[in-house]
Amino acid sequence: MSLRQIITVPDPLLRKISAPVERVDDELRALLDDMLETMYDAPGIGLAAIQIAVPRRVLVMDISRDDEEKDPFFLINPEIIRFSEEMSLHDEGCLSIPEHYAEIERPASVTVRYLDRNGKQQERDFDELLARVVQHEIDHLDGKQFIDYISKLKRDRIVRKLTKDRKRAESVAL
Ligand code: GNR
Ligand code: NI
């Protein structure tokens, strides 16, 4: 297993639409393990493959707390097949948009069809925090980020700030 680097806004790769996985094999399971390790290290509660610059439709999640047993989810080619009418408003952050947060409204629960890490098709309801994270991650697979739900004014301000931070970090590295 190895830690991978998480890419951040304004990296154009984050806008790319990820391609479906054709075969669930050991190479894919190695990618999932790297993603999980990278997510725990960050630390975060979800990660889409595109965040480590791999444009494939896979994501990992784990919302267990430090004092609880780990409870990882691995979703391959996930598809939301039901959205609740009930909506929920919650603060959201993203490892690819460090240090910025916004209140985002999303369906409170969803049903997702996906392949598990053995390639078996599953259908599962997610609610509360997992519903939020799974929608956030599936958005990444479609090149979408939580800042796309806020005003253009706020979004531009965040993107400008992160662009400036990046330039500063690059000049320090020289
Ligand atoms: O670690 C994360 N926390 C989080 C909090 C609220 C809503 C979504 C998330 S996902 C985020 C990790 C991440 O960027 N996944 O793509
Ligand atoms: Ni994210």
Coordinates of C-alpha atoms and ligand atoms in Angstrom, one line a residue:
M1 CA 0.0 0.0 0.0
S2 CA 1.2 3.5 -0.6
L3 CA 0.1 7.1 0.1
R4 CA -0.8 9.1 -3.0
Q5 CA -0.8 12.8 -3.4
I6 CA -4.2 14.6 -3.3
I7 CA -4.6 17.1 -6.1
T8 CA -6.3 20.4 -5.3
V9 CA -8.3 23.2 -7.0
P10 CA -7.5 24.7 -9.6
D11 CA -6.1 21.4 -11.0
P12 CA -8.1 20.9 -14.2
L13 CA -8.1 17.1 -13.7
L14 CA -10.7 17.7 -11.0
R15 CA -13.1 18.7 -13.8
K16 CA -12.6 15.5 -15.8
I17 CA -15.4 13.0 -16.0
S18 CA -14.1 9.6 -14.7
A19 CA -14.5 6.5 -16.8
P20 CA -16.4 3.4 -15.6
V21 CA -14.3 0.4 -14.3
E22 CA -14.5 -2.6 -16.6
R23 CA -13.0 -5.2 -14.4
V24 CA -12.7 -5.6 -10.6
D25 CA -9.3 -7.2 -10.2
D26 CA -6.3 -7.1 -7.9
E27 CA -4.9 -4.0 -9.6
L28 CA -8.2 -2.2 -8.8
R29 CA -8.2 -3.5 -5.2
A30 CA -4.7 -2.1 -4.8
L31 CA -5.9 1.3 -6.0
L32 CA -8.8 1.1 -3.5
D33 CA -6.3 0.3 -0.7
D34 CA -4.1 3.2 -1.6
M35 CA -7.1 5.5 -1.7
L36 CA -8.3 4.3 1.8
E37 CA -4.8 4.8 3.3
T38 CA -4.5 8.2 1.7
M39 CA -8.0 9.2 3.0
Y40 CA -7.2 8.1 6.6
D41 CA -3.8 9.9 6.4
A42 CA -5.3 13.2 5.2
P43 CA -7.5 12.8 7.3
G44 CA -10.9 12.7 5.5
I45 CA -14.1 10.7 5.5
G46 CA -14.4 10.1 1.7
L47 CA -12.1 10.1 -1.3
A48 CA -12.8 9.8 -5.1
A49 CA -10.0 8.3 -7.3
I50 CA -9.8 11.5 -9.4
Q51 CA -8.5 13.3 -6.2
I52 CA -5.4 11.2 -6.6
A53 CA -5.4 11.9 -10.3
V54 CA -6.9 8.6 -11.4
P55 CA -10.0 9.2 -13.6
R56 CA -11.9 6.0 -12.8
R57 CA -15.3 5.7 -11.2
V58 CA -14.3 4.5 -7.7
L59 CA -14.7 6.0 -4.3
V60 CA -14.0 5.1 -0.7
M61 CA -15.7 6.3 2.5
D62 CA -15.4 5.8 6.3
I63 CA -17.2 7.9 8.8
S64 CA -16.2 6.0 11.9
R65 CA -14.6 8.0 14.7
D66 CA -11.1 7.6 16.0
D67 CA -12.4 5.6 19.0
E68 CA -14.5 3.3 16.9
E69 CA -13.6 0.3 14.8
K70 CA -12.9 1.2 11.1
D71 CA -15.8 0.8 8.8
P72 CA -14.7 1.4 5.2
F73 CA -16.9 1.4 2.2
F74 CA -15.6 0.7 -1.4
L75 CA -17.9 1.7 -4.2
I76 CA -17.2 1.0 -7.9
N77 CA -19.3 2.5 -10.7
P78 CA -21.8 3.9 -8.2
E79 CA -25.1 5.2 -9.5
I80 CA -27.8 7.0 -7.5
I81 CA -31.1 5.3 -8.2
R82 CA -33.2 7.1 -5.7
F83 CA -33.0 10.6 -4.1
S84 CA -35.3 11.5 -1.1
E85 CA -37.6 14.4 -1.4
E86 CA -36.5 15.5 2.0
M87 CA -33.4 17.8 1.9
S88 CA -30.7 18.4 4.4
L89 CA -28.4 21.4 4.9
H90 CA -24.9 20.7 6.3
D91 CA -21.4 22.2 6.3
E92 CA -19.2 20.6 3.7
G93 CA -15.5 20.5 3.1
C94 CA -13.2 18.8 0.5
L95 CA -9.7 17.6 0.7
S96 CA -9.2 19.1 -2.8
I97 CA -10.4 22.5 -1.5
P98 CA -8.4 22.8 1.7
E99 CA -9.5 25.2 4.4
H100 CA -12.8 26.2 2.8
Y101 CA -16.3 25.2 3.9
A102 CA -19.8 25.9 2.9
E103 CA -23.4 25.0 3.8
I104 CA -24.8 22.8 1.0
E105 CA -28.3 21.5 0.6
R106 CA -28.6 17.9 -0.7
P107 CA -31.2 15.1 -0.6
A108 CA -31.2 13.7 2.9
S109 CA -31.0 10.0 1.8
V110 CA -30.2 8.2 -1.4
T111 CA -30.2 4.6 -2.8
V112 CA -27.0 3.7 -4.6
R113 CA -26.3 0.8 -6.9
Y114 CA -22.6 -0.1 -7.2
L115 CA -20.1 -3.0 -7.4
D116 CA -18.3 -3.9 -4.2
R117 CA -14.6 -4.7 -4.0
N118 CA -15.4 -8.3 -5.0
G119 CA -17.2 -7.1 -8.1
K120 CA -20.6 -8.0 -6.7
Q121 CA -23.5 -5.7 -7.5
Q122 CA -25.0 -4.1 -4.4
E123 CA -27.9 -1.7 -3.7
R124 CA -27.8 0.2 -0.5
D125 CA -29.6 3.1 1.2
F126 CA -27.4 5.8 2.7
D127 CA -28.7 8.5 5.1
E128 CA -27.3 11.3 7.3
L129 CA -23.6 11.8 6.9
L130 CA -23.0 8.8 4.6
A131 CA -25.7 10.1 2.2
R132 CA -23.9 13.5 2.1
V133 CA -20.5 12.0 1.5
V134 CA -21.6 9.5 -1.1
Q135 CA -23.2 12.4 -3.1
H136 CA -20.1 14.5 -2.7
E137 CA -17.9 11.7 -4.0
I138 CA -20.1 10.8 -6.9
D139 CA -20.1 14.5 -7.9
H140 CA -16.2 14.2 -8.1
L141 CA -16.6 11.3 -10.6
D142 CA -18.6 13.8 -12.8
G143 CA -16.0 16.6 -12.4
K144 CA -18.2 18.4 -9.9
Q145 CA -17.3 20.0 -6.5
F146 CA -19.2 21.4 -3.7
I147 CA -18.2 25.0 -4.7
D148 CA -20.4 24.5 -7.8
Y149 CA -23.5 24.8 -5.5
I150 CA -22.5 28.2 -4.0
S151 CA -22.7 31.6 -5.6
K152 CA -20.2 32.5 -8.4
L153 CA -18.9 35.3 -6.3
K154 CA -18.0 33.0 -3.4
R155 CA -16.7 30.3 -5.7
D156 CA -14.4 32.7 -7.6
R157 CA -13.1 34.0 -4.3
I158 CA -12.1 30.5 -3.1
V159 CA -10.6 29.5 -6.5
R160 CA -8.6 32.8 -6.6
K161 CA -7.3 32.2 -3.0
L162 CA -6.3 28.6 -3.8
T163 CA -4.6 29.7 -7.0
K164 CA -2.6 32.3 -5.1
D165 CA -1.7 29.8 -2.4
R166 CA -0.4 27.4 -5.0
K167 CA 1.7 30.1 -6.7
R168 CA 3.2 31.1 -3.4
A169 CA 4.0 27.4 -2.5
E170 CA 5.7 27.0 -5.9
S171 CA 7.8 30.1 -5.5
V172 CA 8.9 28.9 -2.0
A173 CA 9.9 25.5 -3.5
L174 CA 12.2 27.1 -6.1
Ligands
GNR1 O1 -13.4 14.6 4.5 C1 -14.4 15.1 4.0 N1 -15.4 15.6 4.8 C2 -16.6 15.9 4.3 C3 -17.5 16.6 5.1 C4 -18.8 17.0 4.7 C5 -19.2 16.6 3.5 C6 -18.4 15.9 2.6 C7 -17.1 15.6 3.0 S1 -16.1 14.6 2.0 C8 -14.5 15.2 2.5 C9 -13.4 14.4 1.8 C10 -13.4 14.7 0.4 O2 -13.0 15.7 -0.1 N2 -13.9 13.8 -0.4 O3 -14.0 14.0 -1.7
NI2 NI -14.1 16.2 -2.0

